[in-house]
Short mmCIF file of C-alpha atoms and ligand atoms in Angstrom, two decimals:
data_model
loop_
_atom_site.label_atom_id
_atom_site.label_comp_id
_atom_site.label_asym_id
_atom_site.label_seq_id
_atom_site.Cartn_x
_atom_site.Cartn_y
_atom_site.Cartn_z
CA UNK A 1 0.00 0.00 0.00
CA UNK A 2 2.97 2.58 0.86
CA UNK A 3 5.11 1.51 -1.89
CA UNK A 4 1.77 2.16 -4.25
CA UNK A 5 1.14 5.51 -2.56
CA UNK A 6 5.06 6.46 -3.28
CA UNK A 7 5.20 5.04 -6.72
CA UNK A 8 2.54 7.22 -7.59
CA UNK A 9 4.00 9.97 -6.28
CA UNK A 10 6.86 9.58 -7.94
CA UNK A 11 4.88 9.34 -10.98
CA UNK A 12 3.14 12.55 -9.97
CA UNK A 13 6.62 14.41 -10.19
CA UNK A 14 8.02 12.70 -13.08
CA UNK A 15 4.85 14.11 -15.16
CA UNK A 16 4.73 17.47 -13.67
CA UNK A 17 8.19 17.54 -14.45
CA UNK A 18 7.92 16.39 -18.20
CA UNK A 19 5.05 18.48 -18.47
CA UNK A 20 6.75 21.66 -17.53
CA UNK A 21 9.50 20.47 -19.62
CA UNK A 22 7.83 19.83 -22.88
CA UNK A 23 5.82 23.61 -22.30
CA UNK A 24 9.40 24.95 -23.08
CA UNK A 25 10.78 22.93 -25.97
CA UNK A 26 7.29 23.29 -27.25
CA UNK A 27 6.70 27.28 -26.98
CA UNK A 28 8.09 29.60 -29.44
CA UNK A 29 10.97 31.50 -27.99
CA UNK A 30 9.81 35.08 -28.78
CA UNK A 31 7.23 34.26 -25.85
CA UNK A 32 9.94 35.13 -23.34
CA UNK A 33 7.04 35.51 -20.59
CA UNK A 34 5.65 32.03 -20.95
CA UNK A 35 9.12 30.85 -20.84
CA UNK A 36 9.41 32.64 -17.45
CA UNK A 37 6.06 30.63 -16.07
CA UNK A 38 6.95 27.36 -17.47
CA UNK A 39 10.28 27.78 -15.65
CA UNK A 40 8.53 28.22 -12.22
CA UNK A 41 6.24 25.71 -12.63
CA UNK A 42 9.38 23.08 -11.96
CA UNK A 43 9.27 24.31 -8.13
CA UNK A 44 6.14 22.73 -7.54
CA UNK A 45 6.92 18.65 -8.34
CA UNK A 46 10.51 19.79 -6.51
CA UNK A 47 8.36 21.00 -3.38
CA UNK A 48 6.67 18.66 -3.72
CA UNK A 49 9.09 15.81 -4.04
CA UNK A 50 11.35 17.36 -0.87
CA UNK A 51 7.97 17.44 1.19
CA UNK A 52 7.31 13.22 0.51
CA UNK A 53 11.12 11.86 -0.06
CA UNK A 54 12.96 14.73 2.37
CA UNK A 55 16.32 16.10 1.26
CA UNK A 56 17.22 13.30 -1.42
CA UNK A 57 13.99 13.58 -2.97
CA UNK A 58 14.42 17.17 -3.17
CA UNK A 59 17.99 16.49 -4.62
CA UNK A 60 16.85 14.14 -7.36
CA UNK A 61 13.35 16.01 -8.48
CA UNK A 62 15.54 19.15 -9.02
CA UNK A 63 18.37 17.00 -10.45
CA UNK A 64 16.13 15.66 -13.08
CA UNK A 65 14.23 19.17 -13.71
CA UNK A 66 18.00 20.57 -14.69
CA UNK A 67 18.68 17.70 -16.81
CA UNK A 68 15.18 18.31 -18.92
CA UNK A 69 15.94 22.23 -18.75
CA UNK A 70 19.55 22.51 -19.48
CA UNK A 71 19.26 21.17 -23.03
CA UNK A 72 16.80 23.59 -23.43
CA UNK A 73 18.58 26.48 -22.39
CA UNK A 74 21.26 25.47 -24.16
CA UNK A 75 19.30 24.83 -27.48
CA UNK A 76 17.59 27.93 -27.19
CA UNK A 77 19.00 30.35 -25.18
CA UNK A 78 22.75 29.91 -25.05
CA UNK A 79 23.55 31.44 -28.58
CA UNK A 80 21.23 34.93 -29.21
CA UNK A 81 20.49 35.39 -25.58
CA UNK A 82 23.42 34.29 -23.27
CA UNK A 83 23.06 36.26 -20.09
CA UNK A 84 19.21 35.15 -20.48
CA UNK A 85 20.65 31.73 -20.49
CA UNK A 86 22.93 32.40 -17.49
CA UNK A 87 20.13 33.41 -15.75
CA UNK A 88 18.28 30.23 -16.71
CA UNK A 89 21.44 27.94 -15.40
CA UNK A 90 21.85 30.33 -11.99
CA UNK A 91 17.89 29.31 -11.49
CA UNK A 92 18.75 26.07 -11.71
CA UNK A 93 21.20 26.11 -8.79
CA UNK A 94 18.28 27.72 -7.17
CA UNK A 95 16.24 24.49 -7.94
CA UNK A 96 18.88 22.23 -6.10
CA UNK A 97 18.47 24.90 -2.73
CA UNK A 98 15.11 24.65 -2.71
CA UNK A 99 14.97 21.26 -3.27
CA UNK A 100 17.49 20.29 -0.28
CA UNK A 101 16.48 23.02 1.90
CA UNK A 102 12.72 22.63 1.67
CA UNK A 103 13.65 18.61 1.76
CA UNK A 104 15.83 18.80 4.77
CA UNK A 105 13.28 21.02 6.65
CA UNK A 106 10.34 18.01 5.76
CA UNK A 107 12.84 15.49 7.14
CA UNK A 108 13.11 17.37 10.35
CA UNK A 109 9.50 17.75 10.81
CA UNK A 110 8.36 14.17 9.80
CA UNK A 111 11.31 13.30 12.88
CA UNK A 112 9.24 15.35 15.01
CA UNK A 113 6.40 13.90 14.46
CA UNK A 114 7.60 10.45 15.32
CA UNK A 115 8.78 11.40 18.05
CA UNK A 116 5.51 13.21 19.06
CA UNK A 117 4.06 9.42 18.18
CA UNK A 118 6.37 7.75 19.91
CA UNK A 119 5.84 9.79 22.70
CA UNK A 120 2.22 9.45 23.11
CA UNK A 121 2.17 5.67 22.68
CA UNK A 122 4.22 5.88 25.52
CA UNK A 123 2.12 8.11 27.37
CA UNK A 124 -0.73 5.93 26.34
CA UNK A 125 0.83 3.07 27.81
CA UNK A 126 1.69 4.56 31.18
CA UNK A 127 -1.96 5.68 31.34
CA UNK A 128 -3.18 2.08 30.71
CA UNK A 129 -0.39 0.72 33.33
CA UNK A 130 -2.24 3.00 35.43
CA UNK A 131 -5.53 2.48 35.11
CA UNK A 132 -4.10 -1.07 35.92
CA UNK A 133 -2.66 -0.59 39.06
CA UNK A 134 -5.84 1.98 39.88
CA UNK A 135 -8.01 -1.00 39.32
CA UNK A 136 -5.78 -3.21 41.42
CA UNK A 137 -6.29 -0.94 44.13
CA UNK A 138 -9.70 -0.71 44.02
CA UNK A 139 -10.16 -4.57 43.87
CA UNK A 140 -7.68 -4.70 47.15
CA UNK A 141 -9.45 -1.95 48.94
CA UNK A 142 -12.91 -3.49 48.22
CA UNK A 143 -11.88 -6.75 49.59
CA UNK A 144 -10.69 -5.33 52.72
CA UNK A 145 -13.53 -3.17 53.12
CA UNK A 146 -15.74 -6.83 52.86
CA UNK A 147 -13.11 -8.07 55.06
CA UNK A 148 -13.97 -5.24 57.81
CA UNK A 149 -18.03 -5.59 56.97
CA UNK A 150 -17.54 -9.24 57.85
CA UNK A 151 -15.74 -8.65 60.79
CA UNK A 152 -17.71 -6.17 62.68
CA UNK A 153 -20.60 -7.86 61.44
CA UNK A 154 -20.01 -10.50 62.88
CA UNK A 155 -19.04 -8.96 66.31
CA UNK A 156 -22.20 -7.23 66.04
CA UNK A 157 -24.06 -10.83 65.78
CA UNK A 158 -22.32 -12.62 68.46
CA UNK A 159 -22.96 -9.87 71.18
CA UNK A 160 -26.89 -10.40 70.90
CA UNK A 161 -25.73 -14.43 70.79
CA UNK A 162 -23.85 -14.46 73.75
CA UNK A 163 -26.84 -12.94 75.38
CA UNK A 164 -29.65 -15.14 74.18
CA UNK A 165 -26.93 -18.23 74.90
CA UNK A 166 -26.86 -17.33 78.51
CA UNK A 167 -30.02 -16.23 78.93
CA UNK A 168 -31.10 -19.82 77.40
CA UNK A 169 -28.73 -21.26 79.79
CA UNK A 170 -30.53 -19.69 82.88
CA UNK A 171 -33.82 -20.71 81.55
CA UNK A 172 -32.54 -24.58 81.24
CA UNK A 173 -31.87 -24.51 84.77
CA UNK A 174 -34.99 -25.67 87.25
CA UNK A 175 -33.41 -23.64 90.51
CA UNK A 176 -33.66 -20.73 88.10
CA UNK A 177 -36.43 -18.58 90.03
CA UNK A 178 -39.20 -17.25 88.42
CA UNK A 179 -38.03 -13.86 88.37
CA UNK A 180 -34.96 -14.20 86.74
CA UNK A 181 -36.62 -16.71 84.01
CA UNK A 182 -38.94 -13.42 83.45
CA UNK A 183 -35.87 -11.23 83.32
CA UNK A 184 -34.01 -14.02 80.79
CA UNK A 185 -37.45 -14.00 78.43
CA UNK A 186 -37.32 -10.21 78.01
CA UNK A 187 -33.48 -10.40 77.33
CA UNK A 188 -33.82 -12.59 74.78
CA UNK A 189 -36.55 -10.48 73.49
CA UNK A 190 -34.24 -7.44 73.21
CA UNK A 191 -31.69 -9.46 71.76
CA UNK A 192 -33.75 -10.42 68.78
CA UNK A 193 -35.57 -7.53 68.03
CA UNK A 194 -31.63 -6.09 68.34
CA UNK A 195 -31.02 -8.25 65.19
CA UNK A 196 -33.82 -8.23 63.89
CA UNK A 197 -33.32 -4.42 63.22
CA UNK A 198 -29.44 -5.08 62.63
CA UNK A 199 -30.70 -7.34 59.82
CA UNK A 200 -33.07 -4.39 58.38
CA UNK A 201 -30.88 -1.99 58.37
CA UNK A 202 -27.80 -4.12 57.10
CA UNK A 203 -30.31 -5.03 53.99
CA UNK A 204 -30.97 -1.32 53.23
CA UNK A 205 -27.34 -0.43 53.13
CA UNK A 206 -26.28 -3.51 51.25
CA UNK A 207 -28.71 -3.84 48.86
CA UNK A 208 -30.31 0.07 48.75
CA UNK A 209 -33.08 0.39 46.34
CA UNK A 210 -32.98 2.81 43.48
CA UNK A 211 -34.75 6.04 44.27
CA UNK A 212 -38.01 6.81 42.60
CA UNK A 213 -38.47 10.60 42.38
CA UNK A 214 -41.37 12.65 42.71
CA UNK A 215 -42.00 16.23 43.90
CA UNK A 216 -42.33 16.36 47.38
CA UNK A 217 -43.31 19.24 49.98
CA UNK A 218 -40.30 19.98 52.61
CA UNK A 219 -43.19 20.80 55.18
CA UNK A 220 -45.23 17.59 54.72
CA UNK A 221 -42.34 15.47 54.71
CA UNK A 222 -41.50 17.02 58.08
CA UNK A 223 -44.78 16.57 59.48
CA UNK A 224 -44.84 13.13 58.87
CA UNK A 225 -41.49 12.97 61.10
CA UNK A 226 -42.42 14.56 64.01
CA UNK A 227 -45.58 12.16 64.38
CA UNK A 228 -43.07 8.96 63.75
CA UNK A 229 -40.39 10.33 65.95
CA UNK A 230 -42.76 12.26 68.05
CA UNK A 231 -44.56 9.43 70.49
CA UNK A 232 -40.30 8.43 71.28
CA UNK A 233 -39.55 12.10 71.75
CA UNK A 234 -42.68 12.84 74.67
CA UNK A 235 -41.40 9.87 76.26
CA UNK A 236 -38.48 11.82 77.11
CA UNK A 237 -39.84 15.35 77.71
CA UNK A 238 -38.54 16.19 73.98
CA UNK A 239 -40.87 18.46 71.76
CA UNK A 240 -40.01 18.23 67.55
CA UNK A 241 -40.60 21.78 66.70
CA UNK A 242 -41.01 22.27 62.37
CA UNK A 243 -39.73 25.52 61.15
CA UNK A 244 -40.14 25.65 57.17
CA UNK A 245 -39.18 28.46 55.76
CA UNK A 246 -42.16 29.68 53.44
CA UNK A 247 -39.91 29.88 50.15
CA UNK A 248 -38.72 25.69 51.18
CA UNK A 249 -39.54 24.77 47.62
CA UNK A 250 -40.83 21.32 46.98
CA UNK A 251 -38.10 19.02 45.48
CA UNK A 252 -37.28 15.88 43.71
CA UNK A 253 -36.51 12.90 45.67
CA UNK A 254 -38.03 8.96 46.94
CA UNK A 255 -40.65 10.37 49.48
CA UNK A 256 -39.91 6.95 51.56
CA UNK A 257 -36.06 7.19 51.47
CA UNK A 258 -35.74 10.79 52.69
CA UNK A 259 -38.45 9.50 55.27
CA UNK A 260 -36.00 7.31 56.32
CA UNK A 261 -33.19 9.41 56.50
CA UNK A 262 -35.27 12.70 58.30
CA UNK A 263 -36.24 9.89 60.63
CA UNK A 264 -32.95 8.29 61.28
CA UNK A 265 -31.24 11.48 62.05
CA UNK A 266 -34.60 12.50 64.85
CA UNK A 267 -34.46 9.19 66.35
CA UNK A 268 -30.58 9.55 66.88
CA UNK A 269 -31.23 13.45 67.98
CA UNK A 270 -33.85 12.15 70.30
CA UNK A 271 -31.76 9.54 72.01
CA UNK A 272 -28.50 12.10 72.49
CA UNK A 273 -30.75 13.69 74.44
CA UNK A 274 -30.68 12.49 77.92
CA UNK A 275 -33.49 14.50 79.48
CA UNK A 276 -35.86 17.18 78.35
CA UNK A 277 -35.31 19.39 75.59
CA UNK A 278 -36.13 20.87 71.71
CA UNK A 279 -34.91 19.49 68.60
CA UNK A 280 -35.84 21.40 65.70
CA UNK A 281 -36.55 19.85 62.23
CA UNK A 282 -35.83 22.70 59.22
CA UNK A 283 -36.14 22.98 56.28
CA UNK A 284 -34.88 26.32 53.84
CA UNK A 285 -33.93 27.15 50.23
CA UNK A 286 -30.21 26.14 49.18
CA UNK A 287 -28.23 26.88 46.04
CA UNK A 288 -30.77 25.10 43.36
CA UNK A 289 -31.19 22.70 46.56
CA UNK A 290 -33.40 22.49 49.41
CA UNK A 291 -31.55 21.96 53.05
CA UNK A 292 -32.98 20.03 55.88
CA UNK A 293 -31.47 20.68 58.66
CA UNK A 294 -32.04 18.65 62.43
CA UNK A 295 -30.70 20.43 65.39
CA UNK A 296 -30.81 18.72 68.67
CA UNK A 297 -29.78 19.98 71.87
CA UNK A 298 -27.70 16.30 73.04
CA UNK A 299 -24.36 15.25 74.03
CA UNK A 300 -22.78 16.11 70.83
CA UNK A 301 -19.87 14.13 69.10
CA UNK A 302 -16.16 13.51 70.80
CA UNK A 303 -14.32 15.10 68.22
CA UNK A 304 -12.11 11.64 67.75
CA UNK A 305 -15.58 10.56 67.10
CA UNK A 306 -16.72 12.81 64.34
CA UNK A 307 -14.71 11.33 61.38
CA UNK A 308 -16.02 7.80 61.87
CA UNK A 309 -19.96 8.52 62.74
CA UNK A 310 -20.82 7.18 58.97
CA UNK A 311 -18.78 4.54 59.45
CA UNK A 312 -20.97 1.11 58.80
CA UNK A 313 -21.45 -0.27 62.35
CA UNK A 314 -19.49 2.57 64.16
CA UNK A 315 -21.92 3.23 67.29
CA UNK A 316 -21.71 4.71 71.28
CA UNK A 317 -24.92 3.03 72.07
CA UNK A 318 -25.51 -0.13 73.93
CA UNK A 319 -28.33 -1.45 71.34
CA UNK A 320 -26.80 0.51 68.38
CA UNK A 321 -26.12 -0.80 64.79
CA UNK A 322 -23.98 1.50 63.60
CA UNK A 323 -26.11 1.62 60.20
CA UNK A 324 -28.33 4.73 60.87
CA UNK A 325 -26.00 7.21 59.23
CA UNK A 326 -24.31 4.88 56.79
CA UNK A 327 -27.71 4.43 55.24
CA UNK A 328 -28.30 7.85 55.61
CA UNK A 329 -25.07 8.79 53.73
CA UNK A 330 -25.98 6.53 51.18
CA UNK A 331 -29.91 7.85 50.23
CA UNK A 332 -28.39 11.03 50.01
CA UNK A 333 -25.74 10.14 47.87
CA UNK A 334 -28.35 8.66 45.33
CA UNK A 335 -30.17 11.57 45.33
CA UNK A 336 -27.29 13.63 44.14
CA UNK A 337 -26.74 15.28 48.01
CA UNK A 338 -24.52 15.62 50.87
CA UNK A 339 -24.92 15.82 54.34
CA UNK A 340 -23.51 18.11 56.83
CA UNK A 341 -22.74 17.85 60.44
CA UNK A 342 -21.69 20.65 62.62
CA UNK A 343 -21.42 21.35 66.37
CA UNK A 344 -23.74 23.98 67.81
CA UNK A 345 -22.71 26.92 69.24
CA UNK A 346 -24.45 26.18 73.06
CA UNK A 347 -25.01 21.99 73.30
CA UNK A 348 -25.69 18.78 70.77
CA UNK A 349 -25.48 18.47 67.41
CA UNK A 350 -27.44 20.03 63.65
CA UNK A 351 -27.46 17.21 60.88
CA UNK A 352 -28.10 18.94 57.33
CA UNK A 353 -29.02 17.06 54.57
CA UNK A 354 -28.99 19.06 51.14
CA UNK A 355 -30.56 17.72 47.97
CA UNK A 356 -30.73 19.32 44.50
CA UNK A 357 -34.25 20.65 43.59
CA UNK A 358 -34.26 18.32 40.69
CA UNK A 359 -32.90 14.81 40.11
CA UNK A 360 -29.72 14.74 38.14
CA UNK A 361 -29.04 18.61 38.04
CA UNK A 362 -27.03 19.44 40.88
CA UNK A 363 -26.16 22.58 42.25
P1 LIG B 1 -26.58 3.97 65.81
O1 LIG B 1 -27.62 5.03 66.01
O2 LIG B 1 -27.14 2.60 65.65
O3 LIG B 1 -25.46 4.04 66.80
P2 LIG B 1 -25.79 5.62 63.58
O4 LIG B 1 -25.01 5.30 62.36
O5 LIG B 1 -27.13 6.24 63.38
O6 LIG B 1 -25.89 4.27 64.40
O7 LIG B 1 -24.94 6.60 64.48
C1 LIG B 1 -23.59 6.33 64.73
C2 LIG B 1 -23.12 7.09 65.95
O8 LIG B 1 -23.08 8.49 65.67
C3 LIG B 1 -24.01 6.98 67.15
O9 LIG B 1 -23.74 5.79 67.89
C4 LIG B 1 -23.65 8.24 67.94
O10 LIG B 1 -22.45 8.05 68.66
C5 LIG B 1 -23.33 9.23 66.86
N1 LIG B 1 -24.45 10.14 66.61
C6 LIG B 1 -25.30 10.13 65.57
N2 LIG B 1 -26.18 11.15 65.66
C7 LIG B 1 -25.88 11.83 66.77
C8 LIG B 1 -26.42 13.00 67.42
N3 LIG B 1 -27.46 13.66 66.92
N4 LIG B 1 -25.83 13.42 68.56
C9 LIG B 1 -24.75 12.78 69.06
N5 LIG B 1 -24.20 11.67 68.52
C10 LIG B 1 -24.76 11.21 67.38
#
């Protein structure tokens, strides 16, 4: 295919050449102007040569234009016009120059270019060794994040075990009295609704379902909170106050996931709070975004603490999972969101979750 491509560009030059050639030997030599054209027209196959074959393409095209023109001259030219003619044989000189210059210049610029190739073949290969190793990565840091699932998983199982095992163990015991046997019932009671809701929660982090949006009101959504969270809340002295700011525009979202995750973050407000007090559910206009905010008036986070909080199975509580903000984190993060914690300025702790107004155009 390349020797066919060169071949007929060799061709292409030869002609253009000849061409040019015969123009003179064929064109009366009282039209000393068409002489003058006819003579130019040689640069372009010797351009064009120098550009394709470099310096010794150059070389030869012009070499072979002076041996077509010199006759010529000489026929024509070199006995009633000789300084014409000398001018003819100093233009051929300028031929040979143009030829080698404009060929050497080509040669330098096609080395260029491979070196340009060669250099982004290589770059393309150090990207692909990267993506490599990138990928490695990923596959080793996913296994050892299953490894440290697994793990506290399973610490989180054999806690509520242990329990159930001994209370069982009381229970199979006839001096047991009746009280204790009463006390053993309830704590195995606990213990299963304790995985029971480990198990829930574990299945809505590892397996969440994919949102399906519709427009939803900020203050209805709220409402709906305070009367899930609220009967917890009174137990403790706690009032859920709303405060919706009138320009909270409706937004885009899975009514029953942000449910979940307004509720997750009042239930843990509610039990920071170790004796009477106000949590306040919000919600106000963001940047193309709506922000719904829960500010509680609890214990507030250790600082040490703060990093790890969405941590699957990170918890302070006796009967904890450690899922309620992972799963939060990760509705959010399917709708496009973030949340926010920050430390209030008197006591506890303001979750913010902020979601775009619509579904796939963030903020
Ligand atoms: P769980 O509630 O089962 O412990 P979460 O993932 O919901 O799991 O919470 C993880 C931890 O974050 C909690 O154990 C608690 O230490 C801390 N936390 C969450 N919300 C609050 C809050 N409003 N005030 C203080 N600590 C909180």
């Amino acid at each position: 295919m390349r020797d066919r491509q060169a071949l007929g560009r060799v061709l292409v030059v030869a002609v253009s050449i000849g061409v040019a050639s015969a123009l003179h030997y064929l064109t009366s030599p009282s039209l000393i102007l068409w002489h003058e054209l006819f003579q130019r027209l040689y640069y372009l196959p010797i351009i064009y040569a120098a550009i394709f074959f470099g310096w010794r393409g150059g070389l030869i095209a012009s070499g072979f234009a002076a041996l077509c023109y010199i006759p010529h001259i000489f026929m024509m030219w070199q006995h009633h016009m000789p300084e014409y003619a000398m001018n003819q044989y100093a233009e051929i000189i300028v031929f040979v120059l143009v030829g080698t210059v404009t060929g050497i210049l080509a040669d330098r610029r096609r080395r260029q270019r491979m070196e340009l190739e060669a250099t982004s073949q290589q770059l393309a290969k150090v990207n692909r060794d990267l993506q490599d190793s990138f990928e490695q990565i990923r596959r080793a840091d996913r296994l050892s994040a299953i490894g440290q699932l697994s793990a506290s998983l399973a610490h989180e199982i054999r806690n509520p075990l242990a329990s159930i095992d001994g209370a069982a163990n009381l229970l199979e015991s006839p001096q047991t009295p009746e009280e204790t046997r009463r006390g053993a019932f309830a704590v195995i009671h606990k213990e299963i609704r304790r995985l029971n809701r480990l198990l829930t929660n574990l299945l809505d982090f590892a397996r969440p379902r994919q949102p399906e949006f519709q427009m939803v009101d900020p203050a209805r959504l709220i409402d709906s909170i305070i009367t899930l969270a609220g009967h917890s809340a009174e137990h403790k002295g706690i009032t859920i106050r709303k405060d919706v700011s009138d320009s909270a525009p409706p937004f885009e979202c899975d009514p029953e996931q942000m449910k979940q995750v307004i509720l997750n973050l009042a239930i843990n407000a509610v039990q920071a709070m170790a004796s009477s007090g106000e949590i306040v559910v919000s919600a106000r206009p963001g940047n193309a975004s709506v922000v719904i905010a829960v500010r509680d008036q609890g214990s507030g986070i250790d600082e040490e603490n703060i990093e790890r909080i969405f941590n699957p199975f990170f918890t302070t509580k006796d009967a904890g999972t450690g899922l309620g903000l992972s799963v939060v984190h990760q509705i959010v993060t399917q709708h496009g969101g973030t949340v926010k914690v920050d430390r209030n300025s008197d006591r506890g702790m303001t979750f913010s979750v902020i979601v775009p107004l619509r579904h796939g155009r963030q903020n």
